[in-house]
Tab-separated table of C-alpha atoms in Angstrom:
chain	number	residue	atom	x	y	z
B	1	UNK	CA	108.786	132.855	108.693
B	2	UNK	CA	109.529	132.403	112.003
B	3	UNK	CA	109.728	128.549	113.339
B	4	UNK	CA	109.416	126.636	116.977
B	5	UNK	CA	110.540	123.171	116.829
B	6	UNK	CA	109.125	121.152	119.896
B	7	UNK	CA	111.079	117.893	120.122
B	8	UNK	CA	110.248	115.026	121.529
B	9	UNK	CA	113.406	113.220	123.047
B	10	UNK	CA	111.540	110.332	124.913
B	11	UNK	CA	109.134	110.054	121.274
B	12	UNK	CA	110.244	107.548	118.307
B	13	UNK	CA	113.670	107.672	116.822
B	14	UNK	CA	114.536	110.722	118.787
B	15	UNK	CA	115.590	109.218	121.815
B	16	UNK	CA	118.146	107.297	120.007
B	17	UNK	CA	119.749	110.666	117.993
B	18	UNK	CA	121.829	113.453	118.912
B	19	UNK	CA	119.223	115.985	118.774
B	20	UNK	CA	122.054	118.635	119.319
B	21	UNK	CA	123.098	117.279	115.993
B	22	UNK	CA	120.014	116.889	114.721
B	23	UNK	CA	118.757	120.344	115.667
B	24	UNK	CA	121.501	122.168	113.764
B	25	UNK	CA	120.919	119.901	110.922
B	26	UNK	CA	117.427	121.513	110.811
B	27	UNK	CA	118.636	124.891	111.226
B	28	UNK	CA	120.695	125.569	108.194
B	29	UNK	CA	118.237	123.624	106.176
B	30	UNK	CA	115.280	125.604	106.767
B	31	UNK	CA	117.916	128.637	106.815
B	32	UNK	CA	118.214	127.961	103.539
B	33	UNK	CA	114.714	127.769	102.797
B	34	UNK	CA	114.286	131.406	104.495
B	35	UNK	CA	113.287	130.856	107.531
B	36	UNK	CA	114.198	131.046	111.016
B	37	UNK	CA	114.060	128.556	113.182
B	38	UNK	CA	113.944	127.629	117.439
B	39	UNK	CA	115.022	123.843	118.086
B	40	UNK	CA	113.500	122.920	121.998
B	41	UNK	CA	114.319	118.924	122.943
B	42	UNK	CA	111.640	117.896	125.611
B	43	UNK	CA	111.002	115.803	127.746
B	44	UNK	CA	107.769	113.510	127.112
B	45	UNK	CA	106.212	114.595	129.843
B	46	UNK	CA	106.535	118.887	128.906
B	47	UNK	CA	105.779	118.392	125.612
B	48	UNK	CA	102.386	119.316	125.025
B	49	UNK	CA	103.333	122.055	128.337
B	50	UNK	CA	105.224	123.792	125.725
B	51	UNK	CA	103.493	123.413	122.774
B	52	UNK	CA	101.005	125.544	124.401
B	53	UNK	CA	103.407	127.844	125.229
B	54	UNK	CA	104.647	128.005	121.784
B	55	UNK	CA	100.821	127.896	120.768
B	56	UNK	CA	100.338	131.342	123.048
B	57	UNK	CA	103.323	133.232	122.309
B	58	UNK	CA	102.738	136.085	119.802
B	59	UNK	CA	105.133	136.542	116.691
B	60	UNK	CA	105.826	132.505	116.223
B	61	UNK	CA	104.482	131.720	112.126
B	62	UNK	CA	104.649	127.793	112.638
B	63	UNK	CA	104.380	125.455	115.558
B	64	UNK	CA	107.148	122.697	114.650
B	65	UNK	CA	106.252	118.781	116.278
B	66	UNK	CA	108.856	115.685	115.893
B	67	UNK	CA	107.633	112.747	117.090
B	68	UNK	CA	105.619	109.843	117.154
B	69	UNK	CA	101.807	109.579	116.368
B	70	UNK	CA	100.774	110.466	120.370
B	71	UNK	CA	102.993	113.824	119.730
B	72	UNK	CA	101.535	115.119	116.645
B	73	UNK	CA	98.234	114.262	117.131
B	74	UNK	CA	98.484	116.356	120.822
B	75	UNK	CA	99.886	118.921	118.610
B	76	UNK	CA	97.755	118.987	116.091
B	77	UNK	CA	94.847	118.882	118.605
B	78	UNK	CA	96.448	122.409	120.693
B	79	UNK	CA	96.468	123.729	116.932
B	80	UNK	CA	93.451	123.570	115.961
B	81	UNK	CA	92.497	125.190	119.434
B	82	UNK	CA	94.690	127.883	118.549
B	83	UNK	CA	94.813	128.510	114.990
B	84	UNK	CA	98.915	128.318	115.137
B	85	UNK	CA	100.180	126.836	111.487
B	86	UNK	CA	101.955	123.201	112.132
B	87	UNK	CA	104.520	121.322	111.001
B	88	UNK	CA	105.602	118.247	111.341
B	89	UNK	CA	107.953	115.613	111.597
B	90	UNK	CA	108.196	111.776	110.883
B	91	UNK	CA	109.537	110.010	113.966
B	92	UNK	CA	107.458	107.558	116.120
B	93	UNK	CA	106.797	104.117	114.552
B	94	UNK	CA	103.806	104.440	111.940
B	95	UNK	CA	104.044	108.224	111.170
B	96	UNK	CA	100.300	107.917	110.300
B	97	UNK	CA	99.260	111.731	109.687
B	98	UNK	CA	102.742	112.025	107.962
B	99	UNK	CA	102.100	109.430	105.552
B	100	UNK	CA	98.483	111.059	104.984
B	101	UNK	CA	100.236	114.272	104.376
B	102	UNK	CA	102.373	112.351	102.021
B	103	UNK	CA	105.821	113.676	103.533
B	104	UNK	CA	108.513	111.910	103.024
B	105	UNK	CA	109.612	109.065	106.211
B	106	UNK	CA	113.277	109.777	106.322
B	107	UNK	CA	113.976	112.946	108.575
B	108	UNK	CA	116.535	114.694	106.078
B	109	UNK	CA	113.994	114.554	103.101
B	110	UNK	CA	110.776	115.748	105.314
B	111	UNK	CA	112.695	118.268	106.745
B	112	UNK	CA	114.136	119.573	103.258
B	113	UNK	CA	110.322	119.041	101.713
B	114	UNK	CA	108.138	120.785	105.258
B	115	UNK	CA	111.100	124.081	104.379
B	116	UNK	CA	110.222	124.138	101.737
B	117	UNK	CA	107.084	123.880	101.430
B	118	UNK	CA	104.006	126.460	102.593
B	119	UNK	CA	100.853	127.222	104.499
B	120	UNK	CA	97.927	124.866	103.670
B	121	UNK	CA	94.911	123.560	105.246
B	122	UNK	CA	93.245	120.089	106.196
B	123	UNK	CA	90.771	118.470	108.032
B	124	UNK	CA	91.192	117.158	111.363
B	125	UNK	CA	87.889	115.498	113.438
B	126	UNK	CA	86.603	115.498	117.015
B	127	UNK	CA	85.348	113.141	119.220
B	128	UNK	CA	83.390	114.666	122.006
B	129	UNK	CA	85.078	118.126	121.177
B	130	UNK	CA	88.404	116.656	121.515
B	131	UNK	CA	90.663	116.168	118.637
B	132	UNK	CA	91.698	113.438	116.748
B	133	UNK	CA	94.527	113.622	113.047
B	134	UNK	CA	94.220	109.771	112.366
B	135	UNK	CA	91.624	107.673	114.148
B	136	UNK	CA	89.003	106.614	117.154
B	137	UNK	CA	88.260	103.043	117.847
B	138	UNK	CA	86.584	100.845	120.204
B	139	UNK	CA	86.590	97.333	120.367
B	140	UNK	CA	89.394	95.534	119.376
B	141	UNK	CA	91.778	98.203	118.497
B	142	UNK	CA	91.365	99.235	122.281
B	143	UNK	CA	92.136	96.093	123.456
B	144	UNK	CA	94.519	95.779	121.315
B	145	UNK	CA	96.524	99.085	123.124
B	146	UNK	CA	95.576	98.230	126.556
B	147	UNK	CA	97.023	94.842	125.968
B	148	UNK	CA	100.010	96.181	123.981
B	149	UNK	CA	101.134	98.980	126.765
B	150	UNK	CA	101.273	96.462	129.525
B	151	UNK	CA	104.776	95.059	127.676
B	152	UNK	CA	108.124	96.675	127.513
B	153	UNK	CA	109.444	97.626	124.350
B	154	UNK	CA	112.235	100.156	123.934
B	155	UNK	CA	112.304	100.683	119.962
B	156	UNK	CA	110.732	100.433	117.113
B	157	UNK	CA	111.128	97.512	116.334
B	158	UNK	CA	110.046	96.168	119.575
B	159	UNK	CA	106.794	98.634	119.391
B	160	UNK	CA	106.175	96.766	115.893
B	161	UNK	CA	106.919	92.992	117.851
B	162	UNK	CA	104.654	93.935	120.559
B	163	UNK	CA	101.563	94.919	118.656
B	164	UNK	CA	101.826	90.976	117.416
B	165	UNK	CA	102.225	89.668	121.027
B	166	UNK	CA	98.769	91.747	121.413
B	167	UNK	CA	96.846	90.216	118.171
B	168	UNK	CA	97.841	86.853	119.167
B	169	UNK	CA	96.580	87.230	122.689
B	170	UNK	CA	93.629	89.393	122.137
B	171	UNK	CA	92.735	86.958	119.407
B	172	UNK	CA	92.144	84.389	122.027
B	173	UNK	CA	88.898	85.790	123.091
B	174	UNK	CA	87.824	88.465	121.008
B	175	UNK	CA	85.732	91.167	121.807
B	176	UNK	CA	81.868	91.597	120.891
B	177	UNK	CA	79.537	94.369	122.537
B	178	UNK	CA	76.342	96.351	121.831
B	179	UNK	CA	76.923	99.937	120.007
B	180	UNK	CA	73.767	102.362	118.576
B	181	UNK	CA	75.210	104.003	115.052
B	182	UNK	CA	73.302	107.167	114.443
B	183	UNK	CA	74.153	109.113	111.781
B	184	UNK	CA	71.970	111.804	108.987
B	185	UNK	CA	70.398	108.239	107.760
B	186	UNK	CA	69.337	107.488	111.076
B	187	UNK	CA	69.722	104.968	113.311
B	188	UNK	CA	70.898	101.556	113.693
B	189	UNK	CA	71.703	98.925	116.813
B	190	UNK	CA	74.664	95.897	116.120
B	191	UNK	CA	76.540	93.638	117.769
B	192	UNK	CA	80.105	94.140	116.405
B	193	UNK	CA	83.488	93.148	117.257
B	194	UNK	CA	84.867	96.741	117.203
B	195	UNK	CA	84.375	100.238	115.204
B	196	UNK	CA	86.614	102.878	114.151
B	197	UNK	CA	86.344	106.338	112.557
B	198	UNK	CA	88.876	107.857	110.876
B	199	UNK	CA	89.587	111.750	109.684
B	200	UNK	CA	88.758	111.212	106.156
B	201	UNK	CA	88.466	107.733	104.650
B	202	UNK	CA	91.465	104.968	104.762
B	203	UNK	CA	92.780	104.465	101.420
B	204	UNK	CA	93.908	100.561	100.099
B	205	UNK	CA	97.265	98.506	100.013
B	206	UNK	CA	98.976	99.856	102.495
B	207	UNK	CA	98.764	100.732	106.810
B	208	UNK	CA	95.575	102.195	107.102
B	209	UNK	CA	96.121	106.023	106.406
B	210	UNK	CA	94.054	108.409	104.592
B	211	UNK	CA	95.210	109.273	101.405
B	212	UNK	CA	93.323	112.595	101.235
B	213	UNK	CA	92.962	115.301	104.429
B	214	UNK	CA	90.270	117.315	102.213
B	215	UNK	CA	87.121	115.360	101.417
B	216	UNK	CA	85.248	117.039	104.653
B	217	UNK	CA	84.449	112.927	105.255
B	218	UNK	CA	84.434	110.369	108.337
B	219	UNK	CA	85.204	107.334	107.470
B	220	UNK	CA	83.115	104.380	109.887
B	221	UNK	CA	84.415	100.903	109.442
B	222	UNK	CA	82.398	97.832	111.659
B	223	UNK	CA	84.292	94.905	112.333
B	224	UNK	CA	81.065	91.959	113.136
B	225	UNK	CA	81.241	89.883	115.871
B	226	UNK	CA	84.606	87.865	114.821
B	227	UNK	CA	86.351	84.371	115.963
B	228	UNK	CA	89.828	83.879	116.783
B	229	UNK	CA	91.370	83.027	113.390
B	230	UNK	CA	88.917	85.607	111.668
B	231	UNK	CA	90.899	88.230	113.878
B	232	UNK	CA	94.085	86.807	113.092
B	233	UNK	CA	93.506	86.907	109.381
B	234	UNK	CA	91.921	90.121	109.246
B	235	UNK	CA	95.082	92.020	111.258
B	236	UNK	CA	96.797	90.323	108.461
B	237	UNK	CA	95.155	91.854	106.023
B	238	UNK	CA	95.153	95.425	107.966
B	239	UNK	CA	98.854	95.583	107.692
B	240	UNK	CA	98.678	94.636	104.305
B	241	UNK	CA	96.402	97.243	102.947
B	242	UNK	CA	93.641	94.507	102.143
B	243	UNK	CA	91.087	94.965	104.948
B	244	UNK	CA	88.179	95.661	102.222
B	245	UNK	CA	88.002	92.746	101.199
B	246	UNK	CA	87.079	90.576	104.514
B	247	UNK	CA	83.776	90.215	104.962
B	248	UNK	CA	83.444	91.734	108.370
B	249	UNK	CA	84.171	94.879	107.690
B	250	UNK	CA	81.823	97.129	106.318
B	251	UNK	CA	82.086	101.060	106.275
B	252	UNK	CA	80.339	104.400	105.481
B	253	UNK	CA	80.639	107.921	104.422
B	254	UNK	CA	79.196	110.174	106.964
B	255	UNK	CA	79.818	114.540	108.463
B	256	UNK	CA	78.885	113.105	111.846
B	257	UNK	CA	78.101	110.488	113.788
B	258	UNK	CA	76.911	108.807	117.220
B	259	UNK	CA	78.083	105.697	118.904
B	260	UNK	CA	75.764	105.179	122.115
B	261	UNK	CA	76.829	102.399	124.086
B	262	UNK	CA	74.016	100.846	126.352
B	263	UNK	CA	75.603	97.521	128.095
B	264	UNK	CA	78.751	99.422	128.351
B	265	UNK	CA	81.079	98.319	130.720
B	266	UNK	CA	82.551	100.857	133.873
B	267	UNK	CA	86.271	99.968	132.883
B	268	UNK	CA	85.390	100.205	128.812
B	269	UNK	CA	88.145	102.438	126.912
B	270	UNK	CA	88.501	103.964	123.394
B	271	UNK	CA	91.782	105.125	121.732
B	272	UNK	CA	92.179	107.967	120.020
B	273	UNK	CA	95.233	107.956	118.170
B	274	UNK	CA	96.896	105.998	119.737
B	275	UNK	CA	96.207	106.430	123.024
B	276	UNK	CA	93.617	105.292	125.500
B	277	UNK	CA	90.755	107.329	127.136
B	278	UNK	CA	88.068	106.039	129.364
B	279	UNK	CA	85.070	105.162	127.002
B	280	UNK	CA	82.411	107.540	127.403
B	281	UNK	CA	78.434	106.078	127.475
B	282	UNK	CA	77.630	108.312	124.127
B	283	UNK	CA	80.620	110.158	121.665
B	284	UNK	CA	79.976	112.064	118.670
B	285	UNK	CA	82.193	112.517	116.175
B	286	UNK	CA	82.221	115.529	113.701
B	287	UNK	CA	84.634	116.049	110.729
B	288	UNK	CA	85.782	120.085	110.853
B	289	UNK	CA	87.090	120.792	107.338
B	290	UNK	CA	90.123	122.793	106.528
B	291	UNK	CA	90.162	123.854	109.623
B	292	UNK	CA	93.916	122.658	110.869
B	293	UNK	CA	96.346	125.048	109.119
B	294	UNK	CA	99.780	123.054	108.026
B	295	UNK	CA	102.513	123.735	106.757
B	296	UNK	CA	101.994	121.356	103.597
B	297	UNK	CA	105.375	119.736	101.932
B	298	UNK	CA	106.724	120.367	98.882
B	299	UNK	CA	104.656	118.474	96.487
B	300	UNK	CA	107.652	117.874	94.238
B	301	UNK	CA	109.397	116.014	97.286
B	302	UNK	CA	106.442	114.157	98.536
B	303	UNK	CA	106.330	110.423	98.264
B	304	UNK	CA	105.714	109.063	101.663
B	305	UNK	CA	105.432	104.797	101.372
């Protein structure tokens, strides 16, 4: 197969690497597995443009994206729109989609697994038509991201520490708001501190990501109004993968859900795959079973943490 790799030089661990050497290693690994790989090193601000250029070019069989969760989410959305198969390399802080694909988190091992893999299909979700591979969130999660974006960090560890500081700051006055949740089972109006909707159901025992991406379901997770200490405990439970034991969280499994916010503030935000966006008065979220073509890793080499 002819594969074009877009390497986000400003993304995740790639910003500290010798990308010319990394690219040569990637070409050798993919060539050994019978593929022709071209690597393009691109500044973060130009990644989306370059991904769209690749998706629109005839004769390319697979588009490969290397970077953090934001880069991978953007690439997945473009692959979903264009129908071009996507391959991913985990080079971010959390690498949530890569984990869901059961990719090794070591970059060399991930390249070996992907190069030896085969094209398959996984689910992808949309929020008012915008694609996401991991999660849409409003309330607590959006506030955490908004606080963290005001902070300066230059490494994976720095980002993780910034996230912890953001949790502490958000816990001083946890958000609380009204939301209407409309599914095929009816409509209910709730007061919550946060709502998260995931592409497939989140697994247990690890940081939140789906254990499979082919169930054709959204996970809808709602946190009741919460105190400062309860929010801190919940944040710890989330990091440890024990959040389902919290009395504050309820969950539903649906194929589609519409969230409405009758008293939404004009500056309210949501977060989609880690990126802040303006919160619309109403958001319809759908899962699209098997709609994203992906170069899946060789099963015998899968096994990310």
